[in-house]
Coordinates of C-alpha atoms and ligand atoms in Angstrom, one line a residue:
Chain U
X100 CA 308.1 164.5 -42.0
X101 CA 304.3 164.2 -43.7
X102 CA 302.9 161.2 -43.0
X103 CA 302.9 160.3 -46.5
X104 CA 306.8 160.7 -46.4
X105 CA 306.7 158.5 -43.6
X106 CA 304.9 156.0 -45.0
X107 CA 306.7 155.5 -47.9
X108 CA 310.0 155.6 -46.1
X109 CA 308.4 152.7 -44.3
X110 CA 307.8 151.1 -47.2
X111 CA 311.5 151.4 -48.6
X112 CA 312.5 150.5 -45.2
X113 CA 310.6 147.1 -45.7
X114 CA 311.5 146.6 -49.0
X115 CA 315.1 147.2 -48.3
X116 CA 314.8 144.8 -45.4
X117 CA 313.6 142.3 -47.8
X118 CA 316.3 142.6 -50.3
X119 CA 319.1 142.3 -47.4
X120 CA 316.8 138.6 -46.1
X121 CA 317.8 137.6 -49.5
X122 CA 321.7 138.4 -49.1
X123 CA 321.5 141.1 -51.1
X124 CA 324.6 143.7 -50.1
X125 CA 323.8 146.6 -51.7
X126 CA 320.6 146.9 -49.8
X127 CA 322.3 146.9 -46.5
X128 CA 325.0 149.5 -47.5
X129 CA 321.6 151.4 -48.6
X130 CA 319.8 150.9 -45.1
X131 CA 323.2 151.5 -43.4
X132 CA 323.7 154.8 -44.7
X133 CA 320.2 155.8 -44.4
X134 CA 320.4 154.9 -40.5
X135 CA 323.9 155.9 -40.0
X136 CA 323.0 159.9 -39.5
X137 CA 320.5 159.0 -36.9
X138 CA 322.0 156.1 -35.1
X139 CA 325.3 158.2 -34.5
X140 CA 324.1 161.5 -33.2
X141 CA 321.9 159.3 -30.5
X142 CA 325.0 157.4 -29.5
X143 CA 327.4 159.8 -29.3
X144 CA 325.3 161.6 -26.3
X145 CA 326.3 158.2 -24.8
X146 CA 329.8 157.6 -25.8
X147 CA 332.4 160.5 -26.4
X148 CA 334.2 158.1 -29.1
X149 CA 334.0 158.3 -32.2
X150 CA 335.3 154.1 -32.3
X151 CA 332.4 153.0 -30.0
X152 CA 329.8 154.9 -31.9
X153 CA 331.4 153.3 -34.6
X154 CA 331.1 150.0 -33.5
X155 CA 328.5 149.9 -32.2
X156 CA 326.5 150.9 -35.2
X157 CA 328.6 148.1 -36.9
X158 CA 327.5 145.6 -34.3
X159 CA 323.9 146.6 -35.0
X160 CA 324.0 146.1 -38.5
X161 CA 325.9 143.1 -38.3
X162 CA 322.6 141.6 -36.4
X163 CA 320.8 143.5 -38.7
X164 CA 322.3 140.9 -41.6
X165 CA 322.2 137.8 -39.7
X166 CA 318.6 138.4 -38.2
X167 CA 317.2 139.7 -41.6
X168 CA 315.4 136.8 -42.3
X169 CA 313.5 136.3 -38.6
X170 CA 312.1 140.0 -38.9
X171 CA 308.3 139.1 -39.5
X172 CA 307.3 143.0 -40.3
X173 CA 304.7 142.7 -37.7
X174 CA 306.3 145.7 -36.4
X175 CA 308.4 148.7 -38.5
X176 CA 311.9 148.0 -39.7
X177 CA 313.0 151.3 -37.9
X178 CA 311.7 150.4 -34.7
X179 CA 313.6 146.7 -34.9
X180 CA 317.0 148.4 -36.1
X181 CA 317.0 150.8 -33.5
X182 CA 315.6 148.4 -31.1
X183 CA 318.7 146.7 -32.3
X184 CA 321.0 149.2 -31.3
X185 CA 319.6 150.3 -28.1
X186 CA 321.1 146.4 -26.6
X187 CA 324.0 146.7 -28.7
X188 CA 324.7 150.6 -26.7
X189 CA 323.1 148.9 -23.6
X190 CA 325.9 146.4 -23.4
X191 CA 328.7 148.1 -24.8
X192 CA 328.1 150.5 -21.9
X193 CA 328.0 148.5 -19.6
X194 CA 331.2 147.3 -20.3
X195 CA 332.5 150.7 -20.5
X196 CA 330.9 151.7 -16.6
X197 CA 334.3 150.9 -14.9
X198 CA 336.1 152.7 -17.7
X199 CA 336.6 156.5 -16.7
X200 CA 334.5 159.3 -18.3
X201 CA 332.2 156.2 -18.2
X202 CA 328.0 156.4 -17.3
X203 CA 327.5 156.3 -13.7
X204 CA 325.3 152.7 -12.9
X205 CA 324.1 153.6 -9.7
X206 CA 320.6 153.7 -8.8
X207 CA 320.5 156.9 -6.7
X208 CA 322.7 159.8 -8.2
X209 CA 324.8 161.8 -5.5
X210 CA 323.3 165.2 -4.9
X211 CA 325.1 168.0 -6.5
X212 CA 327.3 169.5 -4.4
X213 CA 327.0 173.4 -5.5
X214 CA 324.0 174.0 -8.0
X215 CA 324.9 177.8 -8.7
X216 CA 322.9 179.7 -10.5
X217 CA 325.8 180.3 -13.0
X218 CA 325.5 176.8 -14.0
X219 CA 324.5 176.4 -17.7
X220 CA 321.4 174.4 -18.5
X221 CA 323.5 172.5 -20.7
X222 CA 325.9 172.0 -18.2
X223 CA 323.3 170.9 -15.2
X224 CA 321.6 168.6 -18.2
X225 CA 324.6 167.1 -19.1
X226 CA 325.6 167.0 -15.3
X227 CA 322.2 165.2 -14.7
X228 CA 321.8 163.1 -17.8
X229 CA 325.4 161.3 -16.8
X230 CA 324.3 160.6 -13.4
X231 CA 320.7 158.7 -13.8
X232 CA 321.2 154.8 -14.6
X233 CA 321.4 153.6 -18.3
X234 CA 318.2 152.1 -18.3
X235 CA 316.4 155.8 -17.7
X236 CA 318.3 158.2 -19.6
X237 CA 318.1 155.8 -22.9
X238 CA 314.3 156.1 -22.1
X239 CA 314.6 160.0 -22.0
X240 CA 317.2 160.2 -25.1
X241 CA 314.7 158.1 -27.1
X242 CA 311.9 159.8 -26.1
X243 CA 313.2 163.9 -26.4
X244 CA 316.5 163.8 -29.2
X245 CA 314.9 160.9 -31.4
X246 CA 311.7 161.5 -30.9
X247 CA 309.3 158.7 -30.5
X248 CA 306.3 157.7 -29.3
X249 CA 305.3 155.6 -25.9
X250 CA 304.4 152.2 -27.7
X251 CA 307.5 152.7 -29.5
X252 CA 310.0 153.1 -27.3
X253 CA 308.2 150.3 -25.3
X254 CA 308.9 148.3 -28.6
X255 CA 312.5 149.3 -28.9
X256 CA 313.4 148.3 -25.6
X257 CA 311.1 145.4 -25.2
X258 CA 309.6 146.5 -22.3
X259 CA 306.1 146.9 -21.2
X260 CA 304.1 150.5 -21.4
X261 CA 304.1 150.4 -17.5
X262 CA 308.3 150.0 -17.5
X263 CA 308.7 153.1 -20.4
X264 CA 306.4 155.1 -18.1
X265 CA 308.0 154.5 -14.8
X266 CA 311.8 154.7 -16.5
X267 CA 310.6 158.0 -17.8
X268 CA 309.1 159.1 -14.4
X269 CA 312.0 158.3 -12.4
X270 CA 314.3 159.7 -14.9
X271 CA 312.2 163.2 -14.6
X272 CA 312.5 163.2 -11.1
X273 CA 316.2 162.5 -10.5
X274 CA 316.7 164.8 -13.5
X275 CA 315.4 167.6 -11.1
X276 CA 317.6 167.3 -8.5
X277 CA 320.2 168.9 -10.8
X278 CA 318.1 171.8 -11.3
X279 CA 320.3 175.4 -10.5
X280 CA 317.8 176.1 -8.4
X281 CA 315.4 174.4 -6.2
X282 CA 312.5 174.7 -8.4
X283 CA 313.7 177.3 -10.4
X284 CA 311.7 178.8 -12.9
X285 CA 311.6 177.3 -16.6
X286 CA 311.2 180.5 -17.6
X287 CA 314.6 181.8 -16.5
X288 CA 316.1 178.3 -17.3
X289 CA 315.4 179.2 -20.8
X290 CA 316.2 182.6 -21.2
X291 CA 319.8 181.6 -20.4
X292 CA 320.1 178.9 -22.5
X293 CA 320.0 181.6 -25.3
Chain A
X179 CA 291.6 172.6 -11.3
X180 CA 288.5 171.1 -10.7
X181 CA 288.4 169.2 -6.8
X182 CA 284.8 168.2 -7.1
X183 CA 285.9 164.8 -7.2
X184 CA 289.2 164.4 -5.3
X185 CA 290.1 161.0 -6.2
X186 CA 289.4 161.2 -9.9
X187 CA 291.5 164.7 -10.1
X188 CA 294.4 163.1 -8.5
X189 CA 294.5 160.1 -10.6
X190 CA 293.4 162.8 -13.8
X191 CA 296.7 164.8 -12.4
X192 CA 298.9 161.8 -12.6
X193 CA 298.0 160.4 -15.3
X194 CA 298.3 164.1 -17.2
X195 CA 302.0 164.2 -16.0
X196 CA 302.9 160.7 -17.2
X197 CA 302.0 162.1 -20.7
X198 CA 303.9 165.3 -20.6
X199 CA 306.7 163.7 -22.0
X200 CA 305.1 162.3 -25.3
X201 CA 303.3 165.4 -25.3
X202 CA 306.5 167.6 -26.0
X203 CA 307.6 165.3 -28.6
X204 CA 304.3 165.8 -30.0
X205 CA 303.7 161.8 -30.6
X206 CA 300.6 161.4 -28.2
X207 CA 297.4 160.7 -29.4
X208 CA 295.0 164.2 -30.3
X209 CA 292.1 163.4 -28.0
X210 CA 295.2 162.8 -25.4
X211 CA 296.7 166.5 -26.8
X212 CA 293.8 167.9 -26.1
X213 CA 293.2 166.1 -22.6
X214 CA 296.4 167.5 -21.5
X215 CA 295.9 171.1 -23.1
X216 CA 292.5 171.2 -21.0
X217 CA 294.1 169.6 -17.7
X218 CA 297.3 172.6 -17.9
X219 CA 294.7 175.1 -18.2
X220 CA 293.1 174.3 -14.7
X221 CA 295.9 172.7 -13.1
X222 CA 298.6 175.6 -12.0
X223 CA 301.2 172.5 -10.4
X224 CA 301.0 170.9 -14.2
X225 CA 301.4 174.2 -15.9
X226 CA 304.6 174.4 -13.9
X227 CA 305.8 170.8 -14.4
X228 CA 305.1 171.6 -18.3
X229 CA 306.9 174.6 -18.6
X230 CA 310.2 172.9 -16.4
X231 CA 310.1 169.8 -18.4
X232 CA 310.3 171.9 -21.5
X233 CA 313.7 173.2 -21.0
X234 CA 314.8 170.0 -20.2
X235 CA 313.2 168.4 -23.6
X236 CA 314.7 171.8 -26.0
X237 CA 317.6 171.2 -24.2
X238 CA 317.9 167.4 -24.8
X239 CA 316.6 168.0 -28.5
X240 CA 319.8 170.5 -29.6
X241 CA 321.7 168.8 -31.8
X242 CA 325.4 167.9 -31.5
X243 CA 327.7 170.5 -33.8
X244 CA 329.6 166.4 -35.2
X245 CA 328.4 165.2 -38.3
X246 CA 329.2 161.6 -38.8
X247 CA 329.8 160.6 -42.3
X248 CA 329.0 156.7 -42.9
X249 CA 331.6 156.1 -45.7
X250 CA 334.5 155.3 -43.7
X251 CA 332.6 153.1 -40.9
X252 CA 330.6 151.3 -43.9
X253 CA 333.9 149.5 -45.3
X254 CA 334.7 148.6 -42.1
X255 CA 331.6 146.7 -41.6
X256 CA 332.0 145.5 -46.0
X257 CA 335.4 143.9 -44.6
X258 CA 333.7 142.1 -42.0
X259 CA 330.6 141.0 -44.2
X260 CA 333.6 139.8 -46.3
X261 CA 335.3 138.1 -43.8
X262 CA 331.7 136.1 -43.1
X263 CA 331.3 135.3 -46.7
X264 CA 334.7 134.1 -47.3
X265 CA 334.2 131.7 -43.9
X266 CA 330.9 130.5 -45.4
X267 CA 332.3 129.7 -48.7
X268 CA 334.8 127.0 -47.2
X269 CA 332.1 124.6 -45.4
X270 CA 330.1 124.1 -48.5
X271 CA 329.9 121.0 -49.9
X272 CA 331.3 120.8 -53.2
X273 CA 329.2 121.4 -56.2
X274 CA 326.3 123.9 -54.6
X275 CA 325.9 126.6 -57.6
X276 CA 327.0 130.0 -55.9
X277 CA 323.6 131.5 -56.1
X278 CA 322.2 128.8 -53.3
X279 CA 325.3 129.4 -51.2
X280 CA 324.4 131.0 -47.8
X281 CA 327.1 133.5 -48.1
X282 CA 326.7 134.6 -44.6
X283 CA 326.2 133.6 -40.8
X284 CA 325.9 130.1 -41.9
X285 CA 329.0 128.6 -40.5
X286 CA 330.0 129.6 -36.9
X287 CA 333.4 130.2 -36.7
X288 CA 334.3 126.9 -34.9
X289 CA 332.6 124.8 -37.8
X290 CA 335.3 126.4 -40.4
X291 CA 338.6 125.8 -38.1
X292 CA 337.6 122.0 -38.1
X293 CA 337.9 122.5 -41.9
X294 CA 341.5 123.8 -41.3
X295 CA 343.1 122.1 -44.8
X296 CA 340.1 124.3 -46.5
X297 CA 340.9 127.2 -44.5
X298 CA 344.8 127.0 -45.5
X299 CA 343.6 127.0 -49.0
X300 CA 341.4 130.0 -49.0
X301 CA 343.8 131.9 -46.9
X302 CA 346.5 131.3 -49.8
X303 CA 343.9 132.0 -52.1
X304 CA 343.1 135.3 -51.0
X305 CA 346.4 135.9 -50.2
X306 CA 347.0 135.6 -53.6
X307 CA 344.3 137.5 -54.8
X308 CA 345.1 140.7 -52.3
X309 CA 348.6 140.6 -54.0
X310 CA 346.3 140.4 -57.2
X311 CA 344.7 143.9 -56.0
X312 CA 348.0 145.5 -55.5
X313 CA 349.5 144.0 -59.1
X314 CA 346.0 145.6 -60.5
X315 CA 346.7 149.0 -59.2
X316 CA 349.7 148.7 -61.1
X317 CA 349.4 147.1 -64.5
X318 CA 345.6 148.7 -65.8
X319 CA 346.3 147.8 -69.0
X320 CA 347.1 143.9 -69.1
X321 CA 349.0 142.6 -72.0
X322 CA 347.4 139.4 -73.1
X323 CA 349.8 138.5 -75.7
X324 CA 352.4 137.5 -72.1
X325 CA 349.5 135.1 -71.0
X326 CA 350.5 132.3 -72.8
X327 CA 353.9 133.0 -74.0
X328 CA 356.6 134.6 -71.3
X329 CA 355.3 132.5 -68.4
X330 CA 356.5 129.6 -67.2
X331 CA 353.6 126.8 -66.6
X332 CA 353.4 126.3 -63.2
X333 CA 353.1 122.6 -61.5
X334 CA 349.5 121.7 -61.2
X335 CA 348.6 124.8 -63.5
X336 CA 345.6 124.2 -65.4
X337 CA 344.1 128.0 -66.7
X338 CA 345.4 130.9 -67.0
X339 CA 342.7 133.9 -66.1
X340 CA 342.7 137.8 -65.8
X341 CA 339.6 138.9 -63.8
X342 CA 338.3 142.0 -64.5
X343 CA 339.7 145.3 -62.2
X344 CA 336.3 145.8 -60.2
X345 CA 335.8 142.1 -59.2
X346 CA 335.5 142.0 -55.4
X347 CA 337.5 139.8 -53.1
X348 CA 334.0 137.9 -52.6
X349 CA 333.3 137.5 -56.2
X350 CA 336.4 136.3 -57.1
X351 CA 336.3 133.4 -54.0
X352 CA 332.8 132.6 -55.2
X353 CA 333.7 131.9 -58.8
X354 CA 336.9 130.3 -58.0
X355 CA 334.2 127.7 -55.6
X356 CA 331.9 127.4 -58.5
X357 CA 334.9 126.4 -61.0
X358 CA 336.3 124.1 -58.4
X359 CA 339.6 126.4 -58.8
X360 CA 342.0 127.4 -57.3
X361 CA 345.1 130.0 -57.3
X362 CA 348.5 129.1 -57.6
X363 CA 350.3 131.9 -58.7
X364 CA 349.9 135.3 -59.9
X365 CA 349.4 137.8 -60.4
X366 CA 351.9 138.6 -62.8
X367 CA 352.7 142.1 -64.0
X368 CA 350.0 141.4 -66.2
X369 CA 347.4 140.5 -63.9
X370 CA 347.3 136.8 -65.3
X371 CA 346.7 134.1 -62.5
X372 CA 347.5 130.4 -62.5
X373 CA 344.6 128.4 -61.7
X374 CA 344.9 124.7 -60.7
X375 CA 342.2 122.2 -60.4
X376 CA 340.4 121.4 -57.0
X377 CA 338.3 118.7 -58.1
X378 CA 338.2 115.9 -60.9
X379 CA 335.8 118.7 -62.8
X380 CA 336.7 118.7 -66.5
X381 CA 338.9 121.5 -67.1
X382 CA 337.0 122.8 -70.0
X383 CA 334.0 123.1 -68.2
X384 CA 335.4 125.3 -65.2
X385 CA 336.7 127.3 -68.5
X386 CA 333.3 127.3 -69.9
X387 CA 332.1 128.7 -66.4
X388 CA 335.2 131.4 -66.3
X389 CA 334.6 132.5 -69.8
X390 CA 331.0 132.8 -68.6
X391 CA 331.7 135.4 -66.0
X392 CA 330.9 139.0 -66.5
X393 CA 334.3 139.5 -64.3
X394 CA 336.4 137.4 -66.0
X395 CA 338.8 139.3 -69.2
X396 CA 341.1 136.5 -70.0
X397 CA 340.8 132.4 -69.6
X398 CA 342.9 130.0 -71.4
X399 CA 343.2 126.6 -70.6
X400 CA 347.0 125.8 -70.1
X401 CA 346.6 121.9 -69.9
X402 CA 349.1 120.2 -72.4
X403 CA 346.3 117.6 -73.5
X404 CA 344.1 120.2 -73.9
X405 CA 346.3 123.0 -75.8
X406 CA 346.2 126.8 -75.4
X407 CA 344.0 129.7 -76.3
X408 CA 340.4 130.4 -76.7
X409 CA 337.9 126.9 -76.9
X410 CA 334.5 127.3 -78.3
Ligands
LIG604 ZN1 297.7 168.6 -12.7

C-alpha cells in the first residue's frame, strides 16, 4: 500500500468511526467488512474454529459500537480495532487453554523430543508457535503475518516499547529451540520450504 | 565487526538484533534500515541471526489457503445490534422523538428486566411482527381493499397499518415507540396489522406520524368516533 492509500484509508477509517459514534449502522457493517478479511486470517493461526474466529471478531465489533464514542482519534482507528481484538483473542484463549488442541500457557516450552531433519519448517513453526505463551506469539503474529510496526504493536497491546521488545526477544529465542537442527542453516531451512 | 570499543559494539550488537524483527517487516525507521544494513555487513553472528530469523518471518507471513467471507458472521452481529436496540427502546421515557433515542448500550440488561411489563409488551410486539415477516414473504402484493372491510375490529384496535416489505425489525419497534403503538394482531394474509393505543396520544396524530413514515404503505384509523379511511 502507498502511503497515500494509506492515508486516505485512515481517513475513511476515521470518518467511518465517526459515523458509527453517531449510531449510524451502515457504517459499522462498512468498517466490519473492511476489517473482517484481516481480523480473521490473524485469528485463525490462533483458533482452528471457524465459531471462535467468528466470535470473536463479533465481540470486537460489538465494543467497537459501544466504545465508538470514547475513541479520541489521538491514535489510528485500525490500531484501536485491532487493539480491540487482540484482548477479545487474549481472553477467549485463555478460556480455551484447558480445552484440547488448545495454546499451551506455560512459560517454558518442553524441548522437542526428536527434531529430525525431515521435519518441515512449517511443521517445526507451527510446532514452535503452539508452544511459546500467548502473550509472545501474539507479539510475533502481529509483528511478521500483520505486519506492524514497534510503536504499534506497543499500542495494540497497551504495553510499553520495553515489553513488545522483550516479548519479541523471548519469543525468538524459545522459537529456536524448535529449530531441525541445532543451528541449522537458514539457508537449507528455506530451500525446503519450497 | 568493529571491537575498537568493546562495550559500545556489544550494546551496538544488541540493540541491532532487537530491530531485526521490524526490520523484516520493513516498518523500522530508514536511518535504523540503514544502521542495521551497515551493522550485518561487519557483524558475521548478525548476518546469521538475519538470515535464521528470515525463514521464520516468510514462514509466519504465508498466508492460510481459508478465505473468510464476512456476510454470514455480519448478520449474526446485525441480530445482536438488534437485540441491543430493541432492549434500549423499552427504558425510554415516553415521548423522546426516535432520533434522540440512544438505540444502543444505553440500558444494561438488568435495567430492562425491572421493566418486565415493558419487556412482555415488546416481546409480543415483535413476536408479532416476526410472524409479520413470515405473512410478508407470502402475500407481496397486499390487497388494501380487505383492510377495512373482511376484518373483524379487534378489542382495543385503533389503526389499521401495512408497513412497507423492507422495514426492519428495528424500524418498525422505533416507529411503533414514536406513535405510542402498539400491535395487537396481524398480520393478516394481507399484511394489515392492528394497532392499539399505548398512551392517551390522540389517535390522529400517531396516524399523522404513521402516514408520515417512508415505511409505512397503508394507515387507517379504525376508531368508531373517528371513522375509517384516509384523514387529511
Ligand atoms: Zn552483531
Amino acid at each position: 500500500m502507498t502511503v497515500l492509500a494509506k492515508n486516505s484509508a485512515k481517513e475513511h477509517d476515521n470518518d467511518l468511526l465517526v459515523a458509527v459514534a453517531a449510531g449510524n449502522r451502515r457504517a459499522l457493517e462498512e468498517l466490519y467488512v473492511s476489517y473482517h478479511r484481516r481480523l480473521a486470517r490473524f485469528l485463525s493461526r490462533f483458533t482452528p474454529r471457524y465459531e471462535n474466529v467468528e466470535e470473536i471478531i463479533n465481540d470486537t465489533f460489538m465494543v467497537v459500537w459501544q466504545r465508538s464514542k470514547d475513541f479520541r482519534y489521538a491514535s489510528q482507528v485500525s490500531t484501536w480495532i485491532i487493539g480491540i481484538a487482540y484482548r477479545t483473542a487474549l481472553k477467549s484463549l485463555r478460556r480455551q487453554k484447558n480445552h484440547a488442541g488448545a495454546l499451551r500457557l506455560d512459560d517454558y516450552p518442553e524441548q522437542t523430543t526428536d527434531p529430525t531433519l525431515e521435519t518441515e519448517v512449517r511443521d517445526w513453526l507451527k510446532h514452535g508457535l503452539e508452544r511459546l505463551p500467548i502473550e509472545q506469539r501474539l507479539t510475533l503474529e502481529l509483528a511478521y503475518h500483520m505486519g506492524h510496526s514497534l510503536e504499534e504493536i506497543a499500542a495494540i497491546t497497551e504495553c510499553p516499547v520495553g515489553t513488545v521488545k522483550a516479548r519479541m526477544f523471548h519469543a525468538r529465542e524459545k522459537l529456536r529451540q524448535y529449530l531441525p537442527t541445532l543451528g541449522g542453516s537458514a539457508c537449507a531451512l528455506s530451500m525446503r520450504d519450497e | 565487526m568493529n571491537y575498537d570499543h568493546p562495550s559500545h559494539a556489544v550494546r551496538e550488537h544488541q540493540e541491532i538484533s532487537t530491530l531485526i524483527p521490524w526490520y523484516l517487516n520493513g516498518s523500522i525507521a530508514e536511518h535504523q534500515r540503514q544502521r542495521l544494513d551497515v551493522h550485518v555487513s561487519l557483524c558475521a553472528e548478525c548476518r546469521d541471526d538475519l538470515a535464521l530469523e528470515r525463514s521464520v518471518y516468510l514462514g509466519m507471513r504465508a498466508e492460510t489457503a481459508v478465505e473468510y467471507m464476512p456476510a454470514a458472521s455480519l448478520k449474526l452481529l446485525q441480530a445482536r445490534l438488534d437485540g441491543i436496540d430493541a432492549a434500549a427502546s423499552v427504558d425510554l421515557p415516553a415521548g423522546l422523538p426516535a432520533a434522540q433515542r440512544p438505540g444502543r448500550a444505553a440500558v444494561p440488561w438488568h435495567g430492562v428486566m425491572a421493566a418486565s411489563v415493558a419487556v412482555m409488551a415488546v416481546a409480543l410486539s415483535l413476536l408479532a411482527a416476526d410472524r409479520w415477516l413470515q405473512a410478508r414473504a407470502r402475500t407481496t402484493r397486499p390487497d388494501y381493499y380487505t383492510v377495512t372491510t373482511a376484518v373483524p375490529r379487534a378489542p382495543g384496535e385503533v389503526i389499521r397499518a401495512v408497513f412497507a416489505p423492507n422495514i426492519t425489525l428495528v424500524e418498525l419497534q422505533s416507529l411503533l415507540d414514536e406513535a405510542q403503538l402498539r400491535i395487537i394482531s396481524g398480520p393478516t394474509e394481507a399484511g394489515v396489522y392492528s394497532l392499539a393505543a399505548n398512551s392517551r396520544r390522540p389517535v390522529n396524530s400517531s396516524l399523522a406520524l404513521l402516514r408520515g413514515h417512508a415505511k409505512v404503505r397503508f394507515a387507517e384509523s379504525t376508531q368508531p368516533s373517528t371513522g375509517s379511511g384516509e384523514l387529511p
